[in-house]
Amino acid sequence: MEKIFIVLLIVFVIIAMVSPFLSGDKINKYIQEQNGELISTNSDMFRYRHHNAVNKHIYIKYYDKNRNIRAVTLHIIGPHSNFSDDRIIEYDTNSDEYKQLKKKTISDNVTKEKRAASFDEKKYQTKDKEVLFIKQEFTNPNIGEHVFIANRIAPNGKYKLGFMNYIIVKNGIIESITMF
């Protein structure tokens, strides 16, 4: 019984040591799936004080198929890893997305800020049973989109949109999105 335990322990230690070196393959595969081209990577490592797993975040910049510069984060937590926060950080002026945004931009009299004209208003129910409206341009909420409750700008705070999905709102605008 002890031999089995020791063998399993050795296998898990080897997996934990080798898995960070395999992140390059995950990055290349992800960028190929997006039809993109790698620009740069930057990483940081830290150790949680509650357990001994070394955690690593790899920040990746790449060109997408329309030559926009995108950023995504690869989180490596022990032997597990996942991608999150894939977003456009700089539009190419010749891309379709940039042309669409430029064409749709109008002045909004309610908030006195510029926003895209063609938004879908999606409803989400908060934990307080209030209905939260997000004026979304795409199928998922994005940073910079406007949030309303009962036709008023949503107050600052953290709102749960679904299972393990949260947004942080400041001045009625989505400041950050957390998806686990």
Protein backbone atom coordinates (compact mmCIF):
# COMPACT_ATOMS: atom_id res chain seq x y z
CA MET A 1 0.00 0.00 0.00
CA GLU A 2 2.83 2.38 0.82
CA LYS A 3 4.48 1.68 -2.55
CA ILE A 4 1.32 2.68 -4.40
CA PHE A 5 1.09 5.88 -2.39
CA ILE A 6 4.73 6.73 -3.07
CA VAL A 7 4.36 6.01 -6.81
CA LEU A 8 1.23 8.22 -7.01
CA LEU A 9 3.01 10.98 -5.12
CA ILE A 10 5.97 10.82 -7.51
CA VAL A 11 3.64 10.91 -10.55
CA PHE A 12 1.78 13.98 -9.23
CA VAL A 13 5.04 15.77 -8.43
CA ILE A 14 6.37 15.09 -11.94
CA ILE A 15 3.11 16.33 -13.51
CA ALA A 16 3.21 19.49 -11.40
CA MET A 17 6.80 20.14 -12.43
CA VAL A 18 6.33 19.42 -16.15
CA SER A 19 2.95 21.10 -16.77
CA PRO A 20 4.26 24.71 -16.73
CA PHE A 21 6.68 23.79 -19.53
CA LEU A 22 3.74 22.61 -21.66
CA SER A 23 2.09 26.05 -21.54
CA GLY A 24 3.90 27.06 -24.75
CA ASP A 25 2.02 24.33 -26.62
CA LYS A 26 -1.27 25.57 -25.17
CA ILE A 27 -0.50 29.13 -26.21
CA ASN A 28 0.42 28.13 -29.77
CA LYS A 29 -2.67 25.93 -30.08
CA TYR A 30 -4.94 28.72 -28.78
CA ILE A 31 -3.51 31.28 -31.22
CA GLN A 32 -3.82 28.83 -34.13
CA GLU A 33 -7.48 28.24 -33.19
CA GLN A 34 -8.02 32.01 -33.32
CA ASN A 35 -6.20 32.26 -36.68
CA GLY A 36 -3.81 34.69 -35.05
CA GLU A 37 -0.13 35.54 -34.82
CA LEU A 38 1.80 35.79 -31.54
CA ILE A 39 3.24 39.21 -30.61
CA SER A 40 4.57 38.71 -27.09
CA THR A 41 4.17 36.90 -23.78
CA ASN A 42 4.83 38.08 -20.25
CA SER A 43 4.42 36.03 -17.09
CA ASP A 44 4.45 36.26 -13.34
CA MET A 45 4.57 33.55 -10.70
CA PHE A 46 3.26 33.62 -7.18
CA ARG A 47 2.52 31.21 -4.39
CA TYR A 48 -0.73 31.18 -2.46
CA ARG A 49 -0.14 31.08 1.27
CA HIS A 50 -2.98 28.56 1.86
CA HIS A 51 -1.39 25.83 -0.25
CA ASN A 52 1.96 25.16 -1.82
CA ALA A 53 0.97 25.17 -5.50
CA VAL A 54 2.95 27.58 -7.63
CA ASN A 55 0.56 29.63 -9.73
CA LYS A 56 1.50 31.41 -12.91
CA HIS A 57 -0.23 33.95 -15.14
CA ILE A 58 0.96 34.31 -18.71
CA TYR A 59 -0.20 37.50 -20.44
CA ILE A 60 -0.33 36.99 -24.20
CA LYS A 61 -0.61 39.60 -26.97
CA TYR A 62 -1.45 38.48 -30.47
CA TYR A 63 -2.85 39.66 -33.78
CA ASP A 64 -6.25 38.21 -34.61
CA LYS A 65 -7.34 37.31 -38.13
CA ASN A 66 -8.42 40.95 -38.74
CA ARG A 67 -5.04 42.31 -37.53
CA ASN A 68 -6.50 43.72 -34.29
CA ILE A 69 -4.20 43.38 -31.29
CA ARG A 70 -5.79 41.15 -28.67
CA ALA A 71 -4.76 40.21 -25.14
CA VAL A 72 -5.56 36.99 -23.29
CA THR A 73 -4.40 35.55 -19.97
CA LEU A 74 -3.39 31.92 -19.38
CA HIS A 75 -3.82 30.98 -15.72
CA ILE A 76 -1.76 27.99 -14.58
CA ILE A 77 -2.76 26.77 -11.13
CA GLY A 78 -0.74 23.72 -10.23
CA PRO A 79 -1.40 21.12 -12.94
CA HIS A 80 -4.53 22.92 -14.21
CA SER A 81 -4.74 25.82 -16.68
CA ASN A 82 -7.36 27.94 -18.43
CA PHE A 83 -7.60 31.00 -20.68
CA SER A 84 -9.58 34.10 -19.72
CA ASP A 85 -10.01 37.79 -20.48
CA ASP A 86 -9.60 37.59 -24.28
CA ARG A 87 -10.25 41.12 -25.51
CA ILE A 88 -9.27 43.57 -28.22
CA ILE A 89 -6.83 46.14 -26.88
CA GLU A 90 -6.08 47.96 -30.13
CA TYR A 91 -8.13 47.98 -33.31
CA ASP A 92 -6.54 47.90 -36.74
CA THR A 93 -7.98 50.85 -38.66
CA ASN A 94 -8.65 48.58 -41.66
CA SER A 95 -10.51 45.89 -39.68
CA ASP A 96 -14.23 45.31 -39.98
CA GLU A 97 -14.72 45.73 -36.21
CA TYR A 98 -13.10 49.18 -36.25
CA LYS A 99 -15.18 50.30 -39.22
CA GLN A 100 -18.36 49.06 -37.51
CA LEU A 101 -17.55 50.86 -34.26
CA LYS A 102 -16.67 54.06 -36.07
CA LYS A 103 -19.86 53.94 -38.13
CA LYS A 104 -22.12 53.26 -35.12
CA THR A 105 -20.68 55.79 -32.66
CA ILE A 106 -23.22 58.47 -31.67
CA SER A 107 -23.71 60.83 -28.77
CA ASP A 108 -25.95 59.54 -25.98
CA ASN A 109 -28.06 62.26 -24.35
CA VAL A 110 -28.78 60.21 -21.21
CA THR A 111 -25.18 59.62 -20.12
CA LYS A 112 -23.51 62.42 -22.13
CA GLU A 113 -20.92 59.90 -23.32
CA LYS A 114 -20.26 58.29 -26.66
CA ARG A 115 -21.38 54.71 -27.14
CA ALA A 116 -22.25 52.39 -30.00
CA ALA A 117 -25.74 52.86 -31.47
CA SER A 118 -26.65 49.24 -32.09
CA PHE A 119 -26.90 47.57 -28.71
CA ASP A 120 -28.97 44.66 -27.54
CA GLU A 121 -30.45 45.18 -24.12
CA LYS A 122 -29.89 41.98 -22.11
CA LYS A 123 -31.61 41.30 -18.78
CA TYR A 124 -29.90 39.74 -15.78
CA GLN A 125 -31.46 39.16 -12.38
CA THR A 126 -29.38 40.24 -9.37
CA LYS A 127 -29.28 38.47 -6.02
CA ASP A 128 -31.61 41.21 -4.68
CA LYS A 129 -34.21 40.19 -7.30
CA GLU A 130 -33.68 43.43 -9.22
CA VAL A 131 -33.47 43.32 -13.01
CA LEU A 132 -30.13 44.52 -14.36
CA PHE A 133 -30.05 45.71 -17.98
CA ILE A 134 -26.78 45.77 -19.91
CA LYS A 135 -26.61 47.50 -23.27
CA GLN A 136 -24.43 44.90 -25.00
CA GLU A 137 -22.91 45.15 -28.44
CA PHE A 138 -22.00 41.46 -28.58
CA THR A 139 -23.45 38.29 -27.03
CA ASN A 140 -21.45 38.64 -23.79
CA PRO A 141 -21.01 41.75 -21.64
CA ASN A 142 -17.80 43.68 -22.31
CA ILE A 143 -15.81 46.29 -20.43
CA GLY A 144 -17.10 49.80 -21.12
CA GLU A 145 -20.74 48.86 -21.71
CA HIS A 146 -23.54 50.67 -19.87
CA VAL A 147 -25.51 49.08 -17.02
CA PHE A 148 -28.97 50.13 -15.84
CA ILE A 149 -31.41 49.12 -13.08
CA ALA A 150 -35.01 50.36 -13.47
CA ASN A 151 -34.00 52.79 -16.26
CA ARG A 152 -31.38 54.40 -14.01
CA ILE A 153 -27.64 54.10 -14.15
CA ALA A 154 -26.62 51.15 -11.97
CA PRO A 155 -24.86 52.07 -8.73
CA ASN A 156 -21.22 51.13 -8.19
CA GLY A 157 -20.73 47.55 -7.07
CA LYS A 158 -20.20 43.91 -7.94
CA TYR A 159 -23.07 42.12 -9.69
CA LYS A 160 -23.46 38.40 -10.30
CA LEU A 161 -24.64 37.62 -13.84
CA GLY A 162 -24.63 33.85 -13.77
CA PHE A 163 -22.85 30.89 -12.28
CA MET A 164 -19.38 32.19 -11.29
CA ASN A 165 -19.70 35.27 -13.58
CA TYR A 166 -19.45 38.72 -12.03
CA ILE A 167 -19.11 42.28 -13.28
CA ILE A 168 -17.82 45.31 -11.42
CA VAL A 169 -19.69 48.52 -12.25
CA LYS A 170 -18.42 52.05 -11.66
CA ASN A 171 -20.48 55.09 -12.70
CA GLY A 172 -22.90 52.86 -14.62
CA ILE A 173 -20.17 51.34 -16.82
CA ILE A 174 -18.66 47.85 -16.63
CA GLU A 175 -15.12 48.24 -15.31
CA SER A 176 -14.12 44.58 -15.11
CA ILE A 177 -15.51 41.11 -15.75
CA THR A 178 -14.67 38.02 -13.73
CA MET A 179 -15.48 34.60 -15.19
CA PHE A 180 -14.28 31.46 -13.50
